[in-house]
Tab-separated table of C-alpha atoms and ligand atoms in Angstrom:
chain	number	residue	atom	x	y	z
A	208	UNK	CA	0.024	0.027	0.003
A	209	UNK	CA	1.469	3.283	-1.002
A	210	UNK	CA	1.866	5.706	1.752
A	211	UNK	CA	0.204	8.686	-0.206
A	212	UNK	CA	-3.005	6.742	-0.889
A	213	UNK	CA	-6.237	8.530	-0.381
A	214	UNK	CA	-8.173	5.201	0.144
A	215	UNK	CA	-5.690	3.100	2.254
A	216	UNK	CA	-6.594	-0.469	3.028
A	217	UNK	CA	-9.048	-0.606	-0.060
A	218	UNK	CA	-7.772	-2.546	-3.071
A	219	UNK	CA	-9.082	-3.143	-6.543
A	220	UNK	CA	-12.843	-4.110	-6.189
A	221	UNK	CA	-13.259	-7.441	-7.937
A	222	UNK	CA	-16.169	-9.624	-9.139
A	223	UNK	CA	-16.674	-12.351	-6.514
A	224	UNK	CA	-20.008	-13.612	-7.378
A	225	UNK	CA	-23.444	-13.548	-5.605
A	226	UNK	CA	-22.355	-15.669	-2.630
A	227	UNK	CA	-19.396	-13.561	-1.420
A	228	UNK	CA	-19.510	-12.106	2.085
A	229	UNK	CA	-17.153	-9.247	1.065
A	230	UNK	CA	-19.080	-6.042	0.768
A	231	UNK	CA	-16.218	-4.451	-1.055
A	232	UNK	CA	-16.660	-6.746	-4.125
A	233	UNK	CA	-19.098	-7.025	-7.005
A	234	UNK	CA	-21.706	-9.728	-6.691
A	235	UNK	CA	-23.192	-9.219	-10.137
A	236	UNK	CA	-21.120	-6.653	-12.200
A	237	UNK	CA	-18.591	-8.788	-13.954
A	238	UNK	CA	-16.882	-6.498	-16.459
A	239	UNK	CA	-15.975	-9.234	-18.984
A	240	UNK	CA	-19.169	-11.270	-18.706
A	241	UNK	CA	-20.840	-11.262	-22.102
A	242	UNK	CA	-24.564	-10.414	-22.118
A	243	UNK	CA	-26.303	-10.306	-25.498
A	244	UNK	CA	-23.004	-10.507	-27.228
A	245	UNK	CA	-21.315	-7.673	-25.313
A	246	UNK	CA	-19.167	-7.455	-22.267
A	247	UNK	CA	-20.936	-5.843	-19.352
A	248	UNK	CA	-18.418	-2.986	-19.262
A	249	UNK	CA	-19.399	-1.970	-22.847
A	250	UNK	CA	-23.246	-2.235	-21.989
A	251	UNK	CA	-22.842	0.388	-19.221
A	252	UNK	CA	-19.788	2.511	-19.802
A	253	UNK	CA	-20.125	3.477	-16.035
A	254	UNK	CA	-18.899	6.898	-15.141
A	255	UNK	CA	-18.140	8.655	-11.859
A	256	UNK	CA	-19.423	12.186	-11.562
A	257	UNK	CA	-16.806	14.580	-10.488
A	258	UNK	CA	-19.045	17.014	-8.857
A	259	UNK	CA	-20.795	14.702	-6.416
A	260	UNK	CA	-18.123	12.194	-5.654
A	261	UNK	CA	-15.139	14.579	-5.404
A	262	UNK	CA	-16.738	17.979	-4.554
A	263	UNK	CA	-19.687	16.933	-2.589
A	264	UNK	CA	-19.489	18.360	0.939
A	265	UNK	CA	-22.639	17.102	2.475
A	266	UNK	CA	-23.966	20.491	3.302
A	267	UNK	CA	-27.724	21.028	2.809
A	268	UNK	CA	-30.016	23.977	3.330
A	269	UNK	CA	-30.112	23.282	6.974
A	270	UNK	CA	-26.464	22.225	7.890
A	271	UNK	CA	-22.828	22.461	7.338
A	272	UNK	CA	-20.585	20.194	5.365
A	273	UNK	CA	-20.310	16.693	7.028
A	274	UNK	CA	-17.895	14.748	4.629
A	275	UNK	CA	-14.595	13.514	5.993
A	276	UNK	CA	-12.118	13.880	3.085
A	277	UNK	CA	-8.600	13.631	4.577
A	278	UNK	CA	-6.999	14.738	1.280
A	279	UNK	CA	-8.931	17.981	1.112
A	280	UNK	CA	-6.873	20.875	2.502
A	281	UNK	CA	-9.703	23.291	2.503
A	282	UNK	CA	-10.639	25.903	-0.124
A	283	UNK	CA	-10.992	25.819	-3.873
A	284	UNK	CA	-7.409	26.443	-4.853
A	285	UNK	CA	-5.723	25.264	-7.935
A	286	UNK	CA	-3.323	23.240	-5.860
A	287	UNK	CA	-6.264	21.406	-4.166
A	288	UNK	CA	-7.798	20.815	-7.573
A	289	UNK	CA	-4.499	19.232	-8.901
A	290	UNK	CA	-4.285	17.030	-5.809
A	291	UNK	CA	-7.876	15.910	-6.209
A	292	UNK	CA	-7.040	14.578	-9.698
A	293	UNK	CA	-4.736	11.897	-8.177
A	294	UNK	CA	-7.465	10.997	-5.579
A	295	UNK	CA	-10.086	10.846	-8.280
A	296	UNK	CA	-8.151	8.455	-10.497
A	297	UNK	CA	-7.221	6.294	-7.501
A	298	UNK	CA	-10.839	5.921	-6.628
A	299	UNK	CA	-11.877	5.225	-10.210
A	300	UNK	CA	-9.025	2.660	-10.737
A	301	UNK	CA	-9.762	0.908	-7.707
A	302	UNK	CA	-13.543	0.863	-8.416
A	303	UNK	CA	-12.887	-0.300	-12.023
A	304	UNK	CA	-14.975	2.157	-13.921
A	305	UNK	CA	-13.867	3.248	-17.278
A	306	UNK	CA	-15.188	6.831	-17.448
A	307	UNK	CA	-15.857	10.170	-15.596
A	308	UNK	CA	-17.867	13.203	-16.085
A	309	UNK	CA	-17.098	16.966	-15.087
A	310	UNK	CA	-18.302	20.598	-15.101
A	311	UNK	CA	-15.441	22.869	-15.772
A	312	UNK	CA	-15.852	24.384	-12.222
A	313	UNK	CA	-15.731	21.080	-10.447
A	314	UNK	CA	-12.262	20.217	-11.710
A	315	UNK	CA	-10.753	23.645	-11.654
A	316	UNK	CA	-11.497	26.778	-9.578
A	317	UNK	CA	-13.054	29.924	-11.117
A	318	UNK	CA	-10.430	32.589	-11.350
A	319	UNK	CA	-10.694	36.364	-10.677
A	320	UNK	CA	-11.623	36.700	-14.413
A	321	UNK	CA	-12.220	34.614	-17.458
A	322	UNK	CA	-8.693	34.419	-18.481
A	323	UNK	CA	-7.629	33.175	-15.180
A	324	UNK	CA	-10.457	30.603	-15.057
A	325	UNK	CA	-9.237	29.360	-18.393
A	326	UNK	CA	-5.622	29.214	-17.244
A	327	UNK	CA	-6.701	27.013	-14.097
A	328	UNK	CA	-8.851	24.844	-16.402
A	329	UNK	CA	-5.902	24.196	-18.720
A	330	UNK	CA	-3.545	23.329	-15.797
A	331	UNK	CA	-5.990	20.805	-14.362
A	332	UNK	CA	-6.778	19.348	-17.874
A	333	UNK	CA	-3.050	18.646	-18.296
A	334	UNK	CA	-3.124	16.754	-15.056
A	335	UNK	CA	-6.330	14.875	-15.984
A	336	UNK	CA	-4.858	14.012	-19.472
A	337	UNK	CA	-1.748	12.510	-17.784
A	338	UNK	CA	-4.028	10.337	-15.441
A	339	UNK	CA	-6.065	9.353	-18.307
A	340	UNK	CA	-3.108	8.100	-20.291
A	341	UNK	CA	-1.721	6.354	-17.278
A	342	UNK	CA	-4.845	4.579	-16.277
A	343	UNK	CA	-6.784	4.191	-19.457
A	344	UNK	CA	-9.806	5.905	-17.879
A	345	UNK	CA	-11.677	8.219	-20.379
A	346	UNK	CA	-14.032	11.167	-20.277
A	347	UNK	CA	-17.559	10.138	-20.962
A	348	UNK	CA	-18.817	13.814	-21.197
A	349	UNK	CA	-18.004	17.329	-20.129
A	350	UNK	CA	-20.021	20.276	-19.380
A	351	UNK	CA	-19.789	23.704	-18.076
A	352	UNK	CA	-21.180	25.068	-14.761
A	353	UNK	CA	-23.483	27.969	-15.855
A	354	UNK	CA	-25.562	28.115	-12.602
A	355	UNK	CA	-23.504	28.402	-9.461
A	356	UNK	CA	-21.849	31.864	-10.028
A	357	UNK	CA	-24.078	34.975	-9.049
A	358	UNK	CA	-23.669	36.262	-12.733
A	359	UNK	CA	-26.103	33.392	-13.543
A	360	UNK	CA	-28.752	34.506	-11.264
A	361	UNK	CA	-31.077	34.967	-14.154
A	362	UNK	CA	-29.850	32.096	-16.182
A	363	UNK	CA	-27.014	31.910	-18.792
A	364	UNK	CA	-28.186	31.510	-22.341
A	365	UNK	CA	-31.576	32.590	-21.264
A	366	UNK	CA	-30.480	35.479	-19.079
A	367	UNK	CA	-32.034	38.940	-19.614
A	368	UNK	CA	-28.540	40.270	-19.747
A	369	UNK	CA	-26.779	39.935	-23.128
A	370	UNK	CA	-23.269	40.086	-21.501
A	371	UNK	CA	-24.066	37.036	-19.330
A	372	UNK	CA	-25.011	35.055	-22.478
A	373	UNK	CA	-21.676	36.212	-23.962
A	374	UNK	CA	-19.734	35.134	-20.926
A	375	UNK	CA	-21.612	31.789	-20.841
A	376	UNK	CA	-20.807	31.337	-24.478
A	377	UNK	CA	-17.081	31.870	-23.812
A	378	UNK	CA	-17.333	29.460	-21.003
A	379	UNK	CA	-18.816	26.784	-23.045
A	380	UNK	CA	-16.342	27.425	-25.832
A	381	UNK	CA	-13.551	26.739	-23.479
A	382	UNK	CA	-15.330	23.664	-21.826
A	383	UNK	CA	-15.892	22.191	-25.332
A	384	UNK	CA	-12.365	22.767	-26.298
A	385	UNK	CA	-11.146	21.000	-22.909
A	386	UNK	CA	-13.632	18.123	-23.494
A	387	UNK	CA	-12.183	17.779	-27.057
A	388	UNK	CA	-8.574	17.926	-25.785
A	389	UNK	CA	-9.285	15.192	-23.218
A	390	UNK	CA	-10.951	12.903	-26.021
A	391	UNK	CA	-14.335	13.287	-24.398
A	392	UNK	CA	-17.125	11.188	-25.980
A	393	UNK	CA	-19.833	13.705	-25.319
A	394	UNK	CA	-20.873	17.121	-24.138
A	395	UNK	CA	-24.055	17.808	-21.997
A	396	UNK	CA	-26.241	20.815	-21.688
A	397	UNK	CA	-28.318	20.882	-18.632
A	398	UNK	CA	-30.550	23.794	-17.939
A	399	UNK	CA	-29.078	25.073	-14.740
A	400	UNK	CA	-31.076	28.200	-14.340
A	401	UNK	CA	-32.535	28.203	-18.008
A	402	UNK	CA	-36.139	28.686	-16.823
A	403	UNK	CA	-38.226	31.223	-15.001
A	404	UNK	CA	-39.461	31.960	-11.523
A	405	UNK	CA	-41.989	34.504	-12.557
A	406	UNK	CA	-43.815	34.858	-15.860
A	407	UNK	CA	-44.619	38.592	-15.349
A	408	UNK	CA	-40.963	39.588	-15.603
A	409	UNK	CA	-40.054	36.959	-18.374
A	410	UNK	CA	-40.040	37.239	-22.088
A	411	UNK	CA	-40.269	33.462	-22.768
A	412	UNK	CA	-40.080	33.433	-26.449
A	413	UNK	CA	-36.880	35.524	-26.443
A	414	UNK	CA	-35.411	33.252	-23.786
A	415	UNK	CA	-36.135	30.122	-25.695
A	416	UNK	CA	-34.801	31.513	-28.993
A	417	UNK	CA	-31.647	32.626	-27.175
A	418	UNK	CA	-31.094	28.984	-25.800
A	419	UNK	CA	-31.435	27.710	-29.386
A	420	UNK	CA	-28.977	30.209	-30.725
A	421	UNK	CA	-26.600	29.313	-27.890
A	422	UNK	CA	-26.818	25.578	-28.773
A	423	UNK	CA	-26.217	26.333	-32.437
A	424	UNK	CA	-23.198	28.302	-31.532
A	425	UNK	CA	-21.830	25.353	-29.677
A	426	UNK	CA	-22.648	22.923	-32.594
A	427	UNK	CA	-20.841	25.300	-34.970
A	428	UNK	CA	-17.779	25.718	-32.584
A	429	UNK	CA	-17.620	21.848	-32.290
A	430	UNK	CA	-17.347	21.568	-36.077
A	431	UNK	CA	-14.761	24.210	-36.266
A	432	UNK	CA	-12.491	22.449	-33.645
A	433	UNK	CA	-13.124	19.004	-34.880
A	434	UNK	CA	-15.024	17.716	-31.933
A	435	UNK	CA	-17.139	14.884	-33.155
A	436	UNK	CA	-18.443	13.790	-29.687
A	437	UNK	CA	-22.321	13.516	-29.041
A	438	UNK	CA	-24.150	16.535	-27.653
A	439	UNK	CA	-26.745	15.716	-25.137
A	440	UNK	CA	-29.747	17.832	-23.626
A	441	UNK	CA	-30.571	16.804	-20.083
A	442	UNK	CA	-34.194	17.297	-19.059
A	443	UNK	CA	-35.330	18.504	-15.592
A	444	UNK	CA	-38.711	20.033	-14.828
A	445	UNK	CA	-37.785	22.419	-11.955
A	446	UNK	CA	-35.184	23.142	-9.345
A	447	UNK	CA	-33.519	25.583	-9.153
A	448	UNK	CA	-36.113	27.501	-11.195
A	449	UNK	CA	-39.897	26.820	-10.893
A	450	UNK	CA	-40.013	25.847	-14.444
A	451	UNK	CA	-36.968	24.788	-16.486
A	452	UNK	CA	-37.294	25.010	-20.287
A	453	UNK	CA	-35.773	21.436	-20.524
A	454	UNK	CA	-38.945	20.091	-18.659
A	455	UNK	CA	-38.913	16.512	-19.892
A	456	UNK	CA	-37.913	14.432	-23.050
A	457	UNK	CA	-41.066	15.613	-24.824
A	458	UNK	CA	-40.357	19.322	-24.172
A	459	UNK	CA	-36.642	18.867	-25.084
A	460	UNK	CA	-37.246	16.895	-28.300
A	461	UNK	CA	-39.946	19.384	-29.441
A	462	UNK	CA	-37.396	22.282	-28.732
A	463	UNK	CA	-34.612	20.574	-30.676
A	464	UNK	CA	-36.934	19.903	-33.769
A	465	UNK	CA	-38.416	23.304	-33.628
A	466	UNK	CA	-34.961	24.880	-33.735
A	467	UNK	CA	-33.168	22.752	-36.183
A	468	UNK	CA	-30.994	20.993	-33.611
A	469	UNK	CA	-32.413	17.518	-33.833
A	470	UNK	CA	-29.630	16.162	-35.920
A	471	UNK	CA	-27.003	17.312	-33.432
A	472	UNK	CA	-28.425	16.659	-29.937
A	473	UNK	CA	-29.703	13.619	-28.171
A	474	UNK	CA	-31.130	13.182	-24.602
A	475	UNK	CA	-29.188	12.511	-21.363
A	476	UNK	CA	-31.834	11.190	-19.172
A	477	UNK	CA	-31.720	11.333	-15.317
A	478	UNK	CA	-33.965	9.063	-13.213
A	479	UNK	CA	-34.655	11.611	-10.427
A	480	UNK	CA	-35.407	14.296	-12.990
A	481	UNK	CA	-38.036	12.015	-14.718
A	482	UNK	CA	-39.693	11.521	-11.258
A	483	UNK	CA	-39.849	15.307	-10.820
A	484	UNK	CA	-41.660	15.652	-14.130
A	485	UNK	CA	-44.164	13.121	-13.059
A	486	UNK	CA	-42.899	10.477	-15.253
A	487	UNK	CA	-41.342	6.979	-14.832
A	488	UNK	CA	-37.614	6.794	-15.926
A	489	UNK	CA	-38.785	3.990	-18.309
A	490	UNK	CA	-41.347	6.383	-19.890
A	491	UNK	CA	-38.625	8.986	-20.628
A	492	UNK	CA	-36.380	6.315	-22.029
A	493	UNK	CA	-39.081	4.912	-24.188
A	494	UNK	CA	-40.133	8.345	-25.448
A	495	UNK	CA	-36.653	9.351	-26.415
A	496	UNK	CA	-35.711	5.841	-27.821
A	497	UNK	CA	-38.765	5.466	-30.102
A	498	UNK	CA	-37.638	8.621	-31.810
A	499	UNK	CA	-33.942	8.002	-31.928
A	500	UNK	CA	-32.951	10.405	-29.206
A	501	UNK	CA	-31.769	8.073	-26.707
A	502	UNK	CA	-28.180	9.142	-25.727
A	503	UNK	CA	-26.867	8.652	-22.266
A	504	UNK	CA	-28.300	8.203	-18.728
A	505	UNK	CA	-27.584	9.971	-15.381
A	506	UNK	CA	-28.122	7.015	-13.028
A	507	UNK	CA	-29.634	7.830	-9.683
A	508	UNK	CA	-33.056	7.683	-7.777
A	509	UNK	CA	-35.242	9.959	-5.673
A	510	UNK	CA	-37.052	9.342	-2.383
A	511	UNK	CA	-40.758	8.920	-3.039
A	512	UNK	CA	-41.216	10.669	0.303
A	513	UNK	CA	-39.097	13.787	-0.515
A	514	UNK	CA	-40.166	16.014	-3.401
A	515	UNK	CA	-36.763	17.263	-4.463
A	516	UNK	CA	-33.673	16.072	-6.420
A	517	UNK	CA	-32.077	13.861	-3.851
A	518	UNK	CA	-29.777	12.193	-6.247
A	519	UNK	CA	-29.465	8.968	-4.381
A	520	UNK	CA	-27.602	5.875	-5.618
A	521	UNK	CA	-29.836	3.426	-7.443
A	522	UNK	CA	-30.278	0.174	-5.680
A	523	UNK	CA	-33.700	-0.876	-6.616
A	524	UNK	CA	-33.487	-3.876	-8.860
A	525	UNK	CA	-37.012	-3.382	-10.482
A	526	UNK	CA	-35.935	0.085	-11.481
A	527	UNK	CA	-32.657	-1.012	-13.049
A	528	UNK	CA	-34.444	-3.901	-14.800
A	529	UNK	CA	-36.880	-1.471	-16.460
A	530	UNK	CA	-34.106	0.898	-17.371
A	531	UNK	CA	-31.980	-2.010	-18.938
A	532	UNK	CA	-35.017	-3.579	-20.719
A	533	UNK	CA	-35.702	-0.260	-22.434
A	534	UNK	CA	-32.016	0.504	-23.181
A	535	UNK	CA	-31.570	-3.029	-24.785
A	536	UNK	CA	-34.662	-2.526	-26.800
A	537	UNK	CA	-33.223	0.650	-28.391
A	538	UNK	CA	-29.920	-0.941	-29.041
A	539	UNK	CA	-27.728	0.358	-26.082
A	540	UNK	CA	-26.253	3.571	-25.122
A	541	UNK	CA	-22.769	3.920	-26.639
A	542	UNK	CA	-21.251	6.471	-27.244
A	543	UNK	CA	-23.253	7.402	-24.194
A	544	UNK	CA	-23.107	5.532	-20.871
A	545	UNK	CA	-24.354	5.183	-17.273
A	546	UNK	CA	-23.089	8.213	-15.248
A	547	UNK	CA	-23.722	7.998	-11.485
A	548	UNK	CA	-25.075	11.534	-11.050
A	549	UNK	CA	-25.598	10.538	-7.364
A	550	UNK	CA	-24.216	11.486	-4.022
A	551	UNK	CA	-23.687	9.600	-0.849
A	552	UNK	CA	-26.003	10.468	1.941
A	553	UNK	CA	-25.021	13.519	4.119
A	554	UNK	CA	-24.912	10.910	7.074
A	555	UNK	CA	-22.578	8.589	5.034
A	556	UNK	CA	-19.489	10.753	5.418
A	557	UNK	CA	-16.484	8.334	5.519
A	558	UNK	CA	-14.473	7.831	2.300
A	559	UNK	CA	-15.349	4.068	2.233
A	560	UNK	CA	-19.051	4.957	1.623
A	561	UNK	CA	-18.098	6.347	-1.772
A	562	UNK	CA	-17.185	2.711	-2.613
A	563	UNK	CA	-20.325	1.095	-1.027
A	564	UNK	CA	-22.471	3.550	-2.995
A	565	UNK	CA	-20.929	2.980	-6.356
A	566	UNK	CA	-20.528	-0.840	-5.977
A	567	UNK	CA	-24.196	-1.049	-4.935
A	568	UNK	CA	-25.225	1.030	-8.140
A	569	UNK	CA	-23.036	-1.038	-10.469
A	570	UNK	CA	-24.282	-4.356	-9.045
A	571	UNK	CA	-27.954	-3.093	-9.370
A	572	UNK	CA	-27.361	-2.277	-12.890
A	573	UNK	CA	-25.700	-5.630	-13.620
A	574	UNK	CA	-28.597	-7.465	-12.119
A	575	UNK	CA	-31.157	-5.350	-14.063
A	576	UNK	CA	-29.094	-6.109	-17.198
A	577	UNK	CA	-29.194	-9.810	-16.616
A	578	UNK	CA	-32.718	-9.878	-15.772
A	579	UNK	CA	-33.774	-7.774	-18.866
A	580	UNK	CA	-31.573	-9.910	-21.195
A	581	UNK	CA	-33.298	-13.143	-19.696
A	582	UNK	CA	-36.716	-11.539	-20.233
A	583	UNK	CA	-35.782	-10.733	-23.877
A	584	UNK	CA	-34.418	-14.097	-24.531
A	585	UNK	CA	-37.458	-15.854	-23.233
A	586	UNK	CA	-39.718	-13.491	-25.179
A	587	UNK	CA	-42.927	-14.273	-23.064
A	588	UNK	CA	-43.441	-10.713	-22.392
A	589	UNK	CA	-43.030	-9.537	-26.040
A	590	UNK	CA	-45.333	-12.211	-27.247
A	591	UNK	CA	-48.091	-10.965	-25.015
A	592	UNK	CA	-47.550	-7.427	-26.270
A	593	UNK	CA	-47.581	-8.648	-29.802
A	594	UNK	CA	-50.934	-10.488	-29.197
A	595	UNK	CA	-52.466	-7.438	-27.674
A	596	UNK	CA	-51.807	-5.676	-30.880
A	597	UNK	CA	-52.529	-8.579	-33.039
A	598	UNK	CA	-55.348	-6.635	-35.031
A	599	UNK	CA	-52.804	-4.238	-36.269
A	600	UNK	CA	-50.984	-7.126	-38.035
A	601	UNK	CA	-54.279	-8.266	-39.655
A	602	UNK	CA	-55.501	-6.961	-43.026
A	603	UNK	CA	-57.368	-3.756	-41.750
A	604	UNK	CA	-54.520	-2.876	-39.230
A	605	UNK	CA	-51.904	-3.171	-42.052
A	606	UNK	CA	-54.018	-1.072	-44.420
A	607	UNK	CA	-54.461	1.763	-41.998
A	608	UNK	CA	-50.862	1.805	-40.947
A	609	UNK	CA	-49.627	1.884	-44.550
A	610	UNK	CA	-51.936	4.917	-45.238
A	611	UNK	CA	-54.151	3.263	-47.786
A	612	UNK	CA	-57.446	3.974	-45.699
A	613	UNK	CA	-59.333	7.176	-45.290
A	614	UNK	CA	-62.112	8.234	-42.992
A	615	UNK	CA	-64.464	7.524	-45.799
A	616	UNK	CA	-63.346	3.988	-46.425
A	617	UNK	CA	-63.368	3.185	-42.735
A	618	UNK	CA	-66.792	4.549	-42.299
A	619	UNK	CA	-67.936	2.247	-45.224
A	620	UNK	CA	-66.302	-0.697	-43.419
A	621	UNK	CA	-67.913	0.125	-39.996
A	622	UNK	CA	-71.334	0.951	-41.413
A	623	UNK	CA	-71.297	-2.530	-43.005
A	624	UNK	CA	-70.089	-4.175	-39.785
A	625	UNK	CA	-72.144	-2.362	-37.333
A	626	UNK	CA	-69.565	-2.039	-34.560
A	627	UNK	CA	-66.083	-2.794	-33.880
A	628	UNK	CA	-64.907	-6.266	-32.652
A	629	UNK	CA	-65.050	-6.484	-28.767
A	630	UNK	CA	-61.593	-5.567	-27.086
A	631	UNK	CA	-59.589	-8.192	-25.163
A	632	UNK	CA	-58.431	-7.795	-21.557
A	633	UNK	CA	-55.272	-5.791	-21.084
A	634	UNK	CA	-54.151	-8.236	-18.464
A	635	UNK	CA	-51.946	-5.590	-16.716
A	636	UNK	CA	-51.595	-8.003	-13.637
A	637	UNK	CA	-50.586	-10.826	-15.679
A	638	UNK	CA	-47.907	-8.692	-17.407
A	639	UNK	CA	-46.584	-7.553	-13.906
A	640	UNK	CA	-46.673	-11.084	-12.682
A	641	UNK	CA	-44.618	-12.328	-15.522
A	642	UNK	CA	-41.979	-9.672	-14.976
A	643	UNK	CA	-41.738	-10.786	-11.311
A	644	UNK	CA	-41.038	-14.286	-12.457
A	645	UNK	CA	-37.549	-13.274	-13.766
A	646	UNK	CA	-36.637	-11.165	-10.545
B	104	LIG	C1	-28.450	18.652	-11.877
B	104	LIG	C2	-27.951	17.649	-12.866
B	104	LIG	C3	-26.651	18.214	-13.244
B	104	LIG	C4	-26.269	17.685	-14.720
B	104	LIG	C5	-25.069	18.273	-15.375
B	104	LIG	O1	-29.763	18.256	-11.388
B	104	LIG	O2	-28.329	16.640	-12.949
B	104	LIG	O3	-25.502	17.779	-12.414
B	104	LIG	O4	-26.257	16.391	-14.735
B	104	LIG	O5	-24.932	19.615	-15.227
B	105	LIG	CO1	-27.627	15.040	-14.113
């Protein structure tokens, strides 16, 4: 054990199978195991989020930081940021994840002005690049924090202040260039404060048009610098603003189509955000997947008894089964992946808790994958769905779907028949029982 380790006493986390008693081991996540022709590692492309895992302090609106992080020397200095890079890569190597994600301001401190902020980011990016090359760990996506600094009080791309838009554009330009220099596979836009608190003081049309102009500028700049990674838009209905313009997949996809961005941007879908929008995660995945917008996921969960974005680690096998069933259905995530946009609880303040949290999340996803693949291989569920829609595979259904029928021709057919054939049972409980047979 090296004397300068951040996580002394914790070695490489290994797959030991379901019967192991070792809680610092995987029971189900076996990176090399093949499922539907692909190793588990490539199904998931698991990523650690820099902001929660290495910058989370445990503070909440009612209380001070709680996290014990012996390597932190306090403050947001460049030295601290560089030291954290070593810690981050030690953690990710021991955990065995292949990717990480960051906001510019998580990895490097904001300077006194834009030029100093950019120099800070360059210095940390050089250290990140060195650690990437040494370890083989890669950047799944980068993004810019356009919400923490007071200048973004009214939003960034949707600010009422044109200079704030300009500053945000400069910040994203730099974040994109940094993501590109680090070989990032993608770049995420999350609304931050792109929404409103009060409609009386808001010009909604102008703000949404500005958001579109902003994204077009990013797409144009990516082209200019040769960044071919995937852009993602991350839906979230509210928090911090009352209403965010990226409310859910339906709102985001409509926005992208209406503004000519549909060929450039896919969805980064987060479980707890789906919940806040009043949707199941599976709904959001299905809605995006059926239209070719499924990009990447931010894996976490909320708490049904708390109405905000608690960003908890996902441990519910039923949830991960539904997620993986839908992801397999739409052909997987790559070049996206499964980013744990999740934080240990404020009460789980020791460094080892970071391992328990990620191991649990990865194992929950591995089980979800195995169960979903078994359901698909068996096909019983799909056969029942096909049966339910069997009339659409019959002559009338095929004629309607192919566009060869009109209201007049259908009226003739129904006048002759008198009434539609009786419906069959939806058998919801049977469907749910069948799913449970695989768990
Ligand atoms: C906020 C959130 C962000 C995005 C990236 O709720 O999910 O961390 O994932 O900006
Ligand atoms: Co997120």
